[in-house]
PDB file of C-alpha atoms in Angstrom:
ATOM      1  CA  UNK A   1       0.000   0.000   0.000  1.00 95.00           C
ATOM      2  CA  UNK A   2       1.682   3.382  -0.584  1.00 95.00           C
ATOM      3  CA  UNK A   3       0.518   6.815   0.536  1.00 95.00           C
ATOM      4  CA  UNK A   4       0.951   9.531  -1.783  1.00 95.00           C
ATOM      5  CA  UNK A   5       1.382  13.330  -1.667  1.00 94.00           C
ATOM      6  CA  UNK A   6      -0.540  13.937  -4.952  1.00 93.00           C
ATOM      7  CA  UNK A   7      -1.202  17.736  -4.727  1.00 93.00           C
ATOM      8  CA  UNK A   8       0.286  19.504  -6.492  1.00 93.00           C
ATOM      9  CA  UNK A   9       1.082  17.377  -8.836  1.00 92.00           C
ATOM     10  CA  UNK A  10       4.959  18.518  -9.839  1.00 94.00           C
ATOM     11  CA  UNK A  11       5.537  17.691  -6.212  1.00 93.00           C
ATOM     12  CA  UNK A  12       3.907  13.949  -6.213  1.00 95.00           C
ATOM     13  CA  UNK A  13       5.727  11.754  -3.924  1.00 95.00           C
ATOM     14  CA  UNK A  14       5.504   8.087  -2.016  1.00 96.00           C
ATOM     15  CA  UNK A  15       5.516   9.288   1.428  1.00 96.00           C
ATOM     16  CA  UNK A  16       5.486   5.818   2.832  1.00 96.00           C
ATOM     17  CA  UNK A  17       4.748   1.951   1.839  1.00 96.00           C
ATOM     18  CA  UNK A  18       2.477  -0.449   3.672  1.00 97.00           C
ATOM     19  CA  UNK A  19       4.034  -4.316   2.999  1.00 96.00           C
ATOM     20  CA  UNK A  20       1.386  -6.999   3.428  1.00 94.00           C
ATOM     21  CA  UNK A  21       3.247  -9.968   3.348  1.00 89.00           C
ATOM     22  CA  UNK A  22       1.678 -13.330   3.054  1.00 89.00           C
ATOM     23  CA  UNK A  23      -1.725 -11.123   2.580  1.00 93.00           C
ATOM     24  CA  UNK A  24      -4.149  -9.914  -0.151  1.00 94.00           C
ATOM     25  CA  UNK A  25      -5.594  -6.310   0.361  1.00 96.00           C
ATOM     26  CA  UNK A  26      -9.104  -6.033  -1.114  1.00 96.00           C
ATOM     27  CA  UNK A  27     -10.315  -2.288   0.121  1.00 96.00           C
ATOM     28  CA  UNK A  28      -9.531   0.110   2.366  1.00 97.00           C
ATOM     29  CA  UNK A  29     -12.126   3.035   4.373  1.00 97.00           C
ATOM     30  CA  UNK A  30     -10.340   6.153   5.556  1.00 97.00           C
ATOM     31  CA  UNK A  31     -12.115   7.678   8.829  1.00 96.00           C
ATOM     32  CA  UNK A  32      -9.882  10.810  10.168  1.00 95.00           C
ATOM     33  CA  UNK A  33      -6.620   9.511  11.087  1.00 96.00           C
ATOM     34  CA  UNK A  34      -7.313   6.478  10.942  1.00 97.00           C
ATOM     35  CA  UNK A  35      -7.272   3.752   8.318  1.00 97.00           C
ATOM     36  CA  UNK A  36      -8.417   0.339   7.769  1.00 97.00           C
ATOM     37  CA  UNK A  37      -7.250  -2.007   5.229  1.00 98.00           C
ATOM     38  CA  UNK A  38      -8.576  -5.347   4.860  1.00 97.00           C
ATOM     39  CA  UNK A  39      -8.644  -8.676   2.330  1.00 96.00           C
ATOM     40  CA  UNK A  40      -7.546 -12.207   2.065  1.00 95.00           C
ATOM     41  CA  UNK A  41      -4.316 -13.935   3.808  1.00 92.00           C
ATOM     42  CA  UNK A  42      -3.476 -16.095   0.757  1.00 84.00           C
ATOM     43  CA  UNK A  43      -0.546 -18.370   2.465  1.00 79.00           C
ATOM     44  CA  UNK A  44      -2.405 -20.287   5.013  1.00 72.00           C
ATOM     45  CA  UNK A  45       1.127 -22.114   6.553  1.00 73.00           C
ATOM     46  CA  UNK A  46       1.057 -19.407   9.115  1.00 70.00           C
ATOM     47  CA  UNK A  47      -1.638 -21.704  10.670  1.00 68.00           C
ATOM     48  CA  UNK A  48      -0.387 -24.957  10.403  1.00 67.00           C
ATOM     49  CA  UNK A  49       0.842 -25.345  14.279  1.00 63.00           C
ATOM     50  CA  UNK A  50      -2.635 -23.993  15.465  1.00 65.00           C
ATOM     51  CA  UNK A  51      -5.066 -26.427  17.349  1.00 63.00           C
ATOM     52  CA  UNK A  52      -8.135 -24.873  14.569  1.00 63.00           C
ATOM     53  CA  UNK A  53      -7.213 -24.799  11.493  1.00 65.00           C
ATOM     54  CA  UNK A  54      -9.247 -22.602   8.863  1.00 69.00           C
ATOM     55  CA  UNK A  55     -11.537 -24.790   6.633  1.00 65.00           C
ATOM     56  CA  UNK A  56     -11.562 -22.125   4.254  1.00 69.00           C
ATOM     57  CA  UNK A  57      -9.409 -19.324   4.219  1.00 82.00           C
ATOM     58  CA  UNK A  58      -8.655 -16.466   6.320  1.00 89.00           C
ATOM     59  CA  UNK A  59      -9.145 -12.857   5.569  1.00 94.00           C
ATOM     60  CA  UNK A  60      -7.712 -10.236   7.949  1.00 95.00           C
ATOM     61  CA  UNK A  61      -8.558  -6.410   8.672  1.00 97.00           C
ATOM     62  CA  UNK A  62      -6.079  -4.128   9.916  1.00 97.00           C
ATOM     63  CA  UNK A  63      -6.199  -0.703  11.636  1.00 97.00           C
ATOM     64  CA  UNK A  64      -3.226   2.268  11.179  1.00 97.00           C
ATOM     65  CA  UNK A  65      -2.694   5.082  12.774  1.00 97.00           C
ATOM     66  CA  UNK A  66      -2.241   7.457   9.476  1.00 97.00           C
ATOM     67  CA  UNK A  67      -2.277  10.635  11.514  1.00 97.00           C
ATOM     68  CA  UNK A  68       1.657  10.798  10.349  1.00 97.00           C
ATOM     69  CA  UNK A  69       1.685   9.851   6.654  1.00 95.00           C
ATOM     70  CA  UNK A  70       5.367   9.250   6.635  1.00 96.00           C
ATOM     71  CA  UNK A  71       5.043   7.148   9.656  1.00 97.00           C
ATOM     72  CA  UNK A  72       1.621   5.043   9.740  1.00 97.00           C
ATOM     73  CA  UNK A  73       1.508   2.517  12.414  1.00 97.00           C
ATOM     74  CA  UNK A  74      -0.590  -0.701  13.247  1.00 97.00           C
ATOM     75  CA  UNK A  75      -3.117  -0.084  16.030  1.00 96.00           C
ATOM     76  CA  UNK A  76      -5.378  -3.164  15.510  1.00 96.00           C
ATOM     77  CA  UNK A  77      -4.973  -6.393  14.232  1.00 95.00           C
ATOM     78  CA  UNK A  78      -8.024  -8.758  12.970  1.00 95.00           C
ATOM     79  CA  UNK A  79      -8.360 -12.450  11.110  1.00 92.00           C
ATOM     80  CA  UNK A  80     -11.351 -14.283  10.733  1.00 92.00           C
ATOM     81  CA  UNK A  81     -12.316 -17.279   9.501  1.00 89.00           C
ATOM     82  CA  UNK A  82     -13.197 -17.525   5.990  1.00 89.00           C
ATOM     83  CA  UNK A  83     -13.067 -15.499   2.990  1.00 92.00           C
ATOM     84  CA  UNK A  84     -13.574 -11.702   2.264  1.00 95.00           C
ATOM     85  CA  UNK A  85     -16.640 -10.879   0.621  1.00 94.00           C
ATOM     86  CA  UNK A  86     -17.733  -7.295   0.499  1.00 94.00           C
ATOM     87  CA  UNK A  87     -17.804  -4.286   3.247  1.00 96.00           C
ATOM     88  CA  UNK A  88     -19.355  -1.013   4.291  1.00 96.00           C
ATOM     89  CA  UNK A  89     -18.473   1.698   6.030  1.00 97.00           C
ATOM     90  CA  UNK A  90     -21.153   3.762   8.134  1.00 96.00           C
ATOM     91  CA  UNK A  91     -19.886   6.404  10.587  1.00 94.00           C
ATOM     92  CA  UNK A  92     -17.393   5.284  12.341  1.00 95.00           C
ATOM     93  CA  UNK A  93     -18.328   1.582  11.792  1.00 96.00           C
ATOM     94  CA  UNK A  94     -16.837  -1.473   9.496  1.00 97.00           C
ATOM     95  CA  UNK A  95     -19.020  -3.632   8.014  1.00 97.00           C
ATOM     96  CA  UNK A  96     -16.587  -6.690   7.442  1.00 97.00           C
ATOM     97  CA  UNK A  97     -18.566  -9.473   6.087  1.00 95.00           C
ATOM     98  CA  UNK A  98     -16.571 -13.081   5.265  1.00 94.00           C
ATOM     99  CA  UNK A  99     -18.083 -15.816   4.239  1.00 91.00           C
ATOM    100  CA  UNK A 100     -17.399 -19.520   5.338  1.00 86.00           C
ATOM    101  CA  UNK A 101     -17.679 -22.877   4.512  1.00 81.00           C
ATOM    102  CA  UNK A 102     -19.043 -25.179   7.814  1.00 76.00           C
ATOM    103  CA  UNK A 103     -15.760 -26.743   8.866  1.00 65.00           C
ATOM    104  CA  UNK A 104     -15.563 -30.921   9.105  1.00 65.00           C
ATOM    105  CA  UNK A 105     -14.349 -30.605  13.180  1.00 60.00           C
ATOM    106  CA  UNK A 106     -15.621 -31.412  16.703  1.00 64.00           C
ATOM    107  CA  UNK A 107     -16.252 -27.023  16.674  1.00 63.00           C
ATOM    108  CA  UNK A 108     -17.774 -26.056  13.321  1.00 62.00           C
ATOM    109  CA  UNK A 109     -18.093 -22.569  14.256  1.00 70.00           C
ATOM    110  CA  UNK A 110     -16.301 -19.936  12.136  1.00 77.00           C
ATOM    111  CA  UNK A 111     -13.378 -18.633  14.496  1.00 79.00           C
ATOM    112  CA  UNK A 112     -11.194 -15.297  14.873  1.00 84.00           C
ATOM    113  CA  UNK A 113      -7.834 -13.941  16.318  1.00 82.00           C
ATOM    114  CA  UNK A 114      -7.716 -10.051  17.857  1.00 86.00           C
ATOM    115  CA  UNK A 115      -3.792  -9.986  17.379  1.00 84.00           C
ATOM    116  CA  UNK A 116      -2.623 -13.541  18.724  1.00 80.00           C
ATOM    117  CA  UNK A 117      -5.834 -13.835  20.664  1.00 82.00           C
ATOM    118  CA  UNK A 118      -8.616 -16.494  19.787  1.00 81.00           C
ATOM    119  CA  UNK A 119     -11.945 -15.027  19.966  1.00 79.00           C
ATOM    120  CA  UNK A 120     -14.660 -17.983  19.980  1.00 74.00           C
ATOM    121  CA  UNK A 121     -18.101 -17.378  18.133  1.00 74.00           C
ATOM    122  CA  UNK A 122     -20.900 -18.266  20.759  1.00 76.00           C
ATOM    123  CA  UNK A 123     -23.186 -20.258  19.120  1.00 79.00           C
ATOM    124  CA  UNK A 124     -26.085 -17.805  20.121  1.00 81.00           C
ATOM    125  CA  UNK A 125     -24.384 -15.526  17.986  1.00 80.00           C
ATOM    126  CA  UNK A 126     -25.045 -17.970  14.670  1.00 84.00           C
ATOM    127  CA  UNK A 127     -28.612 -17.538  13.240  1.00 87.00           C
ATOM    128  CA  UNK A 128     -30.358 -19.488  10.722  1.00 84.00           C
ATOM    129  CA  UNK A 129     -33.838 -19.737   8.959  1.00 83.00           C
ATOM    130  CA  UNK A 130     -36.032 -22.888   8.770  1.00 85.00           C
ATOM    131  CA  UNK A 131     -35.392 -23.688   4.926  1.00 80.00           C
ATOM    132  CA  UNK A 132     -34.495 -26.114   3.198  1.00 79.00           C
ATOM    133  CA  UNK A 133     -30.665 -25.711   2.830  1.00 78.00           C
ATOM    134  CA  UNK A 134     -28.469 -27.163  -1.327  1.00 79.00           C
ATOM    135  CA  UNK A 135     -25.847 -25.612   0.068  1.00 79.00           C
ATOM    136  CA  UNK A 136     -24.873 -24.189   3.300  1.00 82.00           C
ATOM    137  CA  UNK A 137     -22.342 -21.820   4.134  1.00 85.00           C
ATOM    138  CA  UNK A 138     -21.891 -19.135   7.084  1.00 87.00           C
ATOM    139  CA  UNK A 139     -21.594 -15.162   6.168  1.00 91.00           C
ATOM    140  CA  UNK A 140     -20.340 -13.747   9.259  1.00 91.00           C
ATOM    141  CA  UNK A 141     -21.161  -9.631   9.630  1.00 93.00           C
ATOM    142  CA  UNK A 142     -18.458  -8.273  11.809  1.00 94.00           C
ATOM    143  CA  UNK A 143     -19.213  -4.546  13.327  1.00 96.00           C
ATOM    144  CA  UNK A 144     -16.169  -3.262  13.626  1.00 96.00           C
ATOM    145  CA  UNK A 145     -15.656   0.569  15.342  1.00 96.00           C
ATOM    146  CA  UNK A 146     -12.651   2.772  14.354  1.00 96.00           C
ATOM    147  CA  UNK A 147     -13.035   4.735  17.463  1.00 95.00           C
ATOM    148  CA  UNK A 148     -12.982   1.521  20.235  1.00 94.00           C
ATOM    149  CA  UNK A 149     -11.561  -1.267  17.767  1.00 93.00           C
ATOM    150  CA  UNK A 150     -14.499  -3.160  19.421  1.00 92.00           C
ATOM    151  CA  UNK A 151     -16.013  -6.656  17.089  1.00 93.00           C
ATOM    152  CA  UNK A 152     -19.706  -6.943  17.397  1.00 91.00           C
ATOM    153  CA  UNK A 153     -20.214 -10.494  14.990  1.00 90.00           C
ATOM    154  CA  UNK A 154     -23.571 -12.195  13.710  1.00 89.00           C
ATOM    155  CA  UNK A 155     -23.425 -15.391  11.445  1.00 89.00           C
ATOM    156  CA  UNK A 156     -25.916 -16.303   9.475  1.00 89.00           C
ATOM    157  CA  UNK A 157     -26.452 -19.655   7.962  1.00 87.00           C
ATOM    158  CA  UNK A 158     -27.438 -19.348   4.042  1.00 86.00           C
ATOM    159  CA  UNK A 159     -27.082 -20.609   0.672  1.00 82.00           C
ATOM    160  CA  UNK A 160     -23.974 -19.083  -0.961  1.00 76.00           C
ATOM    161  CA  UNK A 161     -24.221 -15.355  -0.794  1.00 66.00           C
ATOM    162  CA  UNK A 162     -23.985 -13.433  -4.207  1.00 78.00           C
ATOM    163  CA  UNK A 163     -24.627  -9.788  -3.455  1.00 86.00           C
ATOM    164  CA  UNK A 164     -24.357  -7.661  -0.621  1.00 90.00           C
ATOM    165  CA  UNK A 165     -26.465  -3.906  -0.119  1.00 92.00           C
ATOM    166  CA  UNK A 166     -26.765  -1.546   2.849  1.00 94.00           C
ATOM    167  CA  UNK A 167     -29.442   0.814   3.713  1.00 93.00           C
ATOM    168  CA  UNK A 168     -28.865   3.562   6.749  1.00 90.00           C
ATOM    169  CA  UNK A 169     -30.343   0.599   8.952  1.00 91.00           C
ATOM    170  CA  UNK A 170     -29.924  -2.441   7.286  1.00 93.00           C
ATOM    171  CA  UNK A 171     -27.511  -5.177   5.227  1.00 92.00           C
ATOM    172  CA  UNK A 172     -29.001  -6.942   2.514  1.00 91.00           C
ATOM    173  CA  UNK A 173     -27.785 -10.020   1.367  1.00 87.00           C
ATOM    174  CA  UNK A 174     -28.927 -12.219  -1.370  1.00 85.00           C
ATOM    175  CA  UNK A 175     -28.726 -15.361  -3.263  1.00 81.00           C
ATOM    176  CA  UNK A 176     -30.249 -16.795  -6.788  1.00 78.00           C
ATOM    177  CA  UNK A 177     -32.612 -19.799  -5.751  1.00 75.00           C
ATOM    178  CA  UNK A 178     -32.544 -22.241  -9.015  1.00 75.00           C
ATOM    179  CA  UNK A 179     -36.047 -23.408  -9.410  1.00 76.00           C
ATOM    180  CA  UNK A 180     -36.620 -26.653 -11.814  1.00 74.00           C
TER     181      UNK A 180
END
């Protein structure tokens, strides 16, 4: 990632790079000082000594300090199960939603690390609706706040998700039903 000084534009300049090794940025949301930058971890070896291992991928979100451009710095450091699928940004809130595959494990549930820390999903936290399921998967809405770095998650059991909106009060999230 590199921050620019673009204006004016005879002066244009890197002011500093953002490496992300082992890791895929998708997006970034800028609010104030502060940015986050978030996508897929594409080398999954970094989890091979862990007691739960991912079924399907890990994306991560990260928070900077950008109030120096020449100097950002890592405030906040998220990975959750699963793969990136689309975001929002409202206020000072993150909409990071990843979508997973149930793993094959005695703990099914979709799992995250704060930094090195394991954060469990409670299973009141996973939600589903009395359908008949082709194909299950979990999409996982994680609240995130750029102020207090506080995770607020929700999974939702669904068919595979295909599109994502967001209203002022509300996410959205579809899928095609194929009817013979």
């Amino acid at each position: 990632l590199f921050i620019i000084k673009a204006y004016p534009g005879e002066e244009a300049k890197v002011i500093s790079t953002i490496k992300f090794d082992k890791m895929s940025p998708q997006g970034l949301f800028i609010n104030g000082n502060k940015m986050a930058v978030f996508g897929n971890i594409y080398d999954l070896s970094m989890f091979k000594d862990m007691e739960k291992k991912p079924s399907s991928g890990m994306a991560f979100f990260k928070v900077y300090d950008i109030s120096d451009k020449e100097k950002p710095s890592e405030l906040k450091s998220y990975m959750f199960e699963g793969s990136y699928f689309q975001s929002r940004m409202s206020g000072s809130y993150v909409y990071f939603v990843v979508n997973t595959y149930p793993g094959y494990r005695d703990d099914p549930m979709p799992f995250a690390y704060e930094g090195n820390v394991k954060m469990a999903m409670p299973i009141s936290s996973i939600h589903y609706f009395p359908l008949p399921y082709d194909s299950t998967m979990y999409t996982s809405i994680h609240a995130i706040s750029m102020d207090s770095y506080s995770v607020n998650s929700q999974t939702l059991v669904v068919e595979s998700s295909q599109n994502m909106y967001m209203s002022e009060n509300n996410i959205y999230i579809t899928y095609t039903k194929y009817i013979n």
